[in-house]
């Protein structure tokens, strides 16, 4: 995305137009600020970020059941 | 799930594939996470050979196959099926010859884009196609992500 396209997308997500799909998503419960954050990243950065999330998630999965009394 | 290693193995082996599903959503900007890699592959003989070779080092086995039953991972196995949900040493990988709502690899390439991710050039579904696929799949899990994907599409519209 060009800087102009990104700015326009961010504006649409920050200020959803009445009746828009973005407004519907907000009402559905989507955190639009997360999408703004993702849009600022390149696909490669998104992949790296999620890869790290997955790695950490795997490392702590089931930790609650392993806690000491 | 070591998705990076999986994608790199596929690309480096010369496999023709499109990233679909959750990772396609992530690459398109979704904030949802996923614990498997879904790809749509071309069914040409040469590609099946590349695909079999690419994943062989990671010991793929069918997820729903009862323990103890033999499973041969090779080009012939790939030729005889269209959906393979695999456990591998790298994590869960689903191989689809056809995507609901979109069609075969050859049919979906028009609705895909090549991007740089995982230190490789990879082909993934574009947002419009991903939305079509999710809608066609129609499960609660697929439909749940639609509001977010449609928001991204609307935000990026000219």
Tab-separated table of C-alpha atoms in Angstrom:
chain	number	residue	atom	x	y	z
A	1	UNK	CA	0.000	0.000	0.000
A	2	UNK	CA	1.157	3.509	-0.679
A	3	UNK	CA	1.294	5.928	2.294
A	4	UNK	CA	-1.829	7.621	0.913
A	5	UNK	CA	-3.719	4.320	0.637
A	6	UNK	CA	-2.655	3.377	4.146
A	7	UNK	CA	-3.785	6.744	5.543
A	8	UNK	CA	-7.159	6.348	3.827
A	9	UNK	CA	-7.581	2.794	5.125
A	10	UNK	CA	-6.661	3.844	8.651
A	11	UNK	CA	-9.130	6.715	8.509
A	12	UNK	CA	-11.905	4.381	7.374
A	13	UNK	CA	-11.137	1.987	10.209
A	14	UNK	CA	-10.929	4.780	12.788
A	15	UNK	CA	-14.117	6.478	11.611
A	16	UNK	CA	-16.406	3.823	10.122
A	17	UNK	CA	-19.005	5.230	7.752
A	18	UNK	CA	-22.582	4.600	8.878
A	19	UNK	CA	-23.918	1.445	7.266
A	20	UNK	CA	-20.466	0.288	6.180
A	21	UNK	CA	-19.073	-3.224	6.591
A	22	UNK	CA	-16.459	-1.718	8.890
A	23	UNK	CA	-19.153	-0.336	11.167
A	24	UNK	CA	-20.879	-3.741	11.122
A	25	UNK	CA	-17.599	-5.402	12.099
A	26	UNK	CA	-17.158	-2.964	14.970
A	27	UNK	CA	-20.646	-3.791	16.218
A	28	UNK	CA	-19.797	-7.494	15.811
A	29	UNK	CA	-16.950	-6.926	18.265
A	30	UNK	CA	-13.913	-6.632	16.024
A	31	UNK	CA	-11.150	-4.508	17.533
A	32	UNK	CA	-10.442	-2.264	14.563
A	33	UNK	CA	-7.286	-0.886	16.159
A	34	UNK	CA	-5.747	-4.343	15.744
A	35	UNK	CA	-6.448	-4.148	12.027
A	36	UNK	CA	-4.822	-0.725	11.806
A	37	UNK	CA	-1.744	-2.218	13.446
A	38	UNK	CA	-1.702	-5.097	10.985
A	39	UNK	CA	-2.151	-2.843	7.961
A	40	UNK	CA	0.959	-0.914	8.943
A	41	UNK	CA	3.007	-4.102	8.610
A	42	UNK	CA	4.186	-5.783	5.439
A	43	UNK	CA	3.026	-9.375	4.825
A	44	UNK	CA	6.505	-10.550	5.839
A	45	UNK	CA	6.260	-8.624	9.120
A	46	UNK	CA	2.773	-10.015	9.755
A	47	UNK	CA	4.093	-13.529	9.203
A	48	UNK	CA	7.041	-12.972	11.550
A	49	UNK	CA	4.806	-11.487	14.237
A	50	UNK	CA	2.281	-14.329	14.087
A	51	UNK	CA	5.050	-16.904	13.921
A	52	UNK	CA	6.373	-15.508	17.197
A	53	UNK	CA	2.876	-15.506	18.710
A	54	UNK	CA	2.494	-19.169	17.748
A	55	UNK	CA	5.902	-20.013	19.183
A	56	UNK	CA	5.090	-18.399	22.522
A	57	UNK	CA	1.595	-19.908	22.555
A	58	UNK	CA	3.093	-23.372	22.035
A	59	UNK	CA	5.558	-22.830	24.853
A	60	UNK	CA	2.846	-21.947	27.369
A	61	UNK	CA	0.059	-24.216	26.153
A	62	UNK	CA	-1.284	-26.196	29.096
A	63	UNK	CA	0.755	-24.183	31.598
A	64	UNK	CA	-2.267	-23.681	33.851
A	65	UNK	CA	-2.502	-27.432	34.380
A	66	UNK	CA	1.212	-27.681	35.126
A	67	UNK	CA	1.250	-25.002	37.844
A	68	UNK	CA	2.461	-25.959	41.283
A	69	UNK	CA	-0.088	-26.109	44.109
B	1	UNK	CA	3.719	-25.002	14.268
B	2	UNK	CA	6.870	-24.059	12.416
B	3	UNK	CA	5.080	-22.534	9.460
B	4	UNK	CA	8.193	-20.745	8.272
B	5	UNK	CA	10.137	-23.984	7.860
B	6	UNK	CA	7.162	-25.625	6.167
B	7	UNK	CA	6.718	-22.833	3.636
B	8	UNK	CA	10.427	-22.652	2.965
B	9	UNK	CA	10.591	-26.405	2.370
B	10	UNK	CA	7.720	-26.203	-0.100
B	11	UNK	CA	9.116	-23.222	-1.984
B	12	UNK	CA	12.658	-24.581	-2.057
B	13	UNK	CA	11.398	-27.888	-3.490
B	14	UNK	CA	9.694	-26.013	-6.312
B	15	UNK	CA	6.149	-26.900	-5.222
B	16	UNK	CA	3.393	-24.939	-6.943
B	17	UNK	CA	0.945	-23.943	-4.204
B	18	UNK	CA	-1.194	-21.157	-2.840
B	19	UNK	CA	-1.425	-20.375	0.859
B	20	UNK	CA	-5.092	-20.424	1.811
B	21	UNK	CA	-6.971	-20.435	5.116
B	22	UNK	CA	-5.745	-18.835	8.312
B	23	UNK	CA	-2.245	-17.950	7.169
B	24	UNK	CA	-3.655	-16.323	4.077
B	25	UNK	CA	-5.871	-14.260	6.378
B	26	UNK	CA	-2.876	-13.320	8.520
B	27	UNK	CA	-0.805	-12.281	5.515
B	28	UNK	CA	-3.757	-10.182	4.366
B	29	UNK	CA	-3.836	-8.365	7.724
B	30	UNK	CA	-6.174	-10.408	9.893
B	31	UNK	CA	-5.486	-10.397	13.623
B	32	UNK	CA	-6.805	-13.942	14.094
B	33	UNK	CA	-4.276	-16.649	14.776
B	34	UNK	CA	-4.148	-20.210	13.503
B	35	UNK	CA	-2.333	-23.368	14.419
B	36	UNK	CA	-2.083	-24.975	11.022
B	37	UNK	CA	-0.980	-24.267	7.483
B	38	UNK	CA	-3.485	-24.785	4.659
B	39	UNK	CA	-2.346	-24.845	1.065
B	40	UNK	CA	-3.918	-25.592	-2.305
B	41	UNK	CA	-1.565	-27.504	-4.582
B	42	UNK	CA	-1.370	-28.154	-8.307
B	43	UNK	CA	-2.118	-31.775	-9.244
B	44	UNK	CA	0.405	-32.031	-12.068
B	45	UNK	CA	2.587	-35.135	-11.746
B	46	UNK	CA	5.776	-33.163	-11.391
B	47	UNK	CA	4.245	-31.032	-8.661
B	48	UNK	CA	3.024	-34.071	-6.731
B	49	UNK	CA	6.565	-35.427	-6.843
B	50	UNK	CA	7.961	-32.130	-5.544
B	51	UNK	CA	5.313	-31.978	-2.819
B	52	UNK	CA	6.003	-35.521	-1.684
B	53	UNK	CA	9.746	-34.840	-1.591
B	54	UNK	CA	9.348	-31.504	0.206
B	55	UNK	CA	7.404	-32.888	3.152
B	56	UNK	CA	8.954	-36.355	3.400
B	57	UNK	CA	11.729	-35.245	5.806
B	58	UNK	CA	9.035	-34.092	8.236
B	59	UNK	CA	7.288	-37.469	8.446
B	60	UNK	CA	3.774	-36.573	7.332
B	61	UNK	CA	0.969	-38.877	8.446
B	62	UNK	CA	-2.773	-38.530	8.068
B	63	UNK	CA	-4.329	-36.983	11.153
B	64	UNK	CA	-7.433	-39.158	11.133
B	65	UNK	CA	-5.636	-42.411	10.410
B	66	UNK	CA	-5.910	-44.854	13.332
B	67	UNK	CA	-2.592	-45.564	15.007
B	68	UNK	CA	-0.877	-48.644	13.720
B	69	UNK	CA	-2.270	-48.480	10.214
B	70	UNK	CA	0.419	-48.117	7.562
B	71	UNK	CA	0.617	-44.902	5.582
B	72	UNK	CA	2.821	-44.393	2.577
B	73	UNK	CA	3.748	-40.822	1.774
B	74	UNK	CA	4.572	-40.563	-1.877
B	75	UNK	CA	3.475	-39.210	-5.229
B	76	UNK	CA	0.971	-42.040	-5.757
B	77	UNK	CA	-0.762	-41.292	-2.459
B	78	UNK	CA	-1.071	-37.662	-3.445
B	79	UNK	CA	-2.452	-38.635	-6.852
B	80	UNK	CA	-5.174	-40.742	-5.241
B	81	UNK	CA	-6.612	-38.035	-3.014
B	82	UNK	CA	-7.617	-34.400	-2.986
B	83	UNK	CA	-7.593	-33.540	0.717
B	84	UNK	CA	-4.808	-34.473	3.103
B	85	UNK	CA	-4.905	-33.283	6.706
B	86	UNK	CA	-1.468	-34.063	7.981
B	87	UNK	CA	0.465	-34.111	11.202
B	88	UNK	CA	4.124	-33.432	10.496
B	89	UNK	CA	7.216	-32.749	12.560
B	90	UNK	CA	6.631	-29.077	11.716
B	91	UNK	CA	2.983	-29.056	12.784
B	92	UNK	CA	-0.390	-29.490	11.163
B	93	UNK	CA	-0.528	-29.008	7.416
B	94	UNK	CA	-3.632	-29.376	5.248
B	95	UNK	CA	-3.175	-29.996	1.537
B	96	UNK	CA	-6.147	-29.328	-0.715
B	97	UNK	CA	-6.355	-29.895	-4.447
B	98	UNK	CA	-9.505	-27.799	-4.557
B	99	UNK	CA	-10.877	-24.931	-2.493
B	100	UNK	CA	-14.627	-24.659	-1.912
B	101	UNK	CA	-16.039	-21.690	-3.765
B	102	UNK	CA	-12.863	-21.128	-5.760
B	103	UNK	CA	-11.818	-24.343	-7.468
B	104	UNK	CA	-8.505	-25.954	-8.313
B	105	UNK	CA	-5.016	-24.486	-8.078
B	106	UNK	CA	-5.181	-23.409	-11.701
B	107	UNK	CA	-8.528	-21.708	-11.097
B	108	UNK	CA	-7.510	-19.870	-7.951
B	109	UNK	CA	-4.203	-18.469	-9.132
B	110	UNK	CA	-6.130	-15.602	-10.724
B	111	UNK	CA	-7.448	-14.711	-7.290
B	112	UNK	CA	-4.076	-14.884	-5.644
B	113	UNK	CA	-1.052	-12.653	-5.265
B	114	UNK	CA	2.639	-13.288	-4.802
B	115	UNK	CA	4.136	-11.655	-1.756
B	116	UNK	CA	7.334	-11.816	0.215
B	117	UNK	CA	6.984	-13.668	3.499
B	118	UNK	CA	8.894	-16.357	5.399
B	119	UNK	CA	12.003	-15.135	3.552
B	120	UNK	CA	10.551	-16.444	0.306
B	121	UNK	CA	8.231	-15.347	-2.482
B	122	UNK	CA	4.953	-17.076	-1.805
B	123	UNK	CA	1.568	-17.128	-3.467
B	124	UNK	CA	-1.450	-16.490	-1.250
B	125	UNK	CA	-5.152	-15.867	-1.753
B	126	UNK	CA	-6.071	-12.230	-2.168
B	127	UNK	CA	-8.657	-10.775	0.189
B	128	UNK	CA	-11.592	-11.088	-2.205
B	129	UNK	CA	-10.907	-14.751	-2.921
B	130	UNK	CA	-10.276	-15.496	0.728
B	131	UNK	CA	-13.664	-14.000	1.616
B	132	UNK	CA	-15.322	-16.104	-1.114
B	133	UNK	CA	-13.641	-19.231	0.196
B	134	UNK	CA	-14.615	-18.549	3.794
B	135	UNK	CA	-18.189	-17.859	2.766
B	136	UNK	CA	-18.331	-21.056	0.700
B	137	UNK	CA	-16.817	-23.133	3.514
B	138	UNK	CA	-19.609	-21.809	5.700
B	139	UNK	CA	-18.598	-23.242	9.065
B	140	UNK	CA	-18.986	-21.099	12.183
B	141	UNK	CA	-15.208	-20.849	12.379
B	142	UNK	CA	-14.984	-19.590	8.798
B	143	UNK	CA	-17.899	-17.190	9.073
B	144	UNK	CA	-16.535	-15.711	12.292
B	145	UNK	CA	-13.598	-14.121	10.482
B	146	UNK	CA	-15.705	-12.586	7.705
B	147	UNK	CA	-16.501	-9.276	9.454
B	148	UNK	CA	-12.797	-8.652	9.930
B	149	UNK	CA	-11.823	-9.645	6.385
B	150	UNK	CA	-14.626	-7.574	4.899
B	151	UNK	CA	-13.485	-4.599	6.970
B	152	UNK	CA	-9.980	-4.953	5.596
B	153	UNK	CA	-11.330	-5.177	2.057
B	154	UNK	CA	-13.483	-2.104	2.536
B	155	UNK	CA	-10.653	-0.180	4.155
B	156	UNK	CA	-8.362	-0.958	1.212
B	157	UNK	CA	-10.873	-0.215	-1.535
B	158	UNK	CA	-9.839	2.626	-3.838
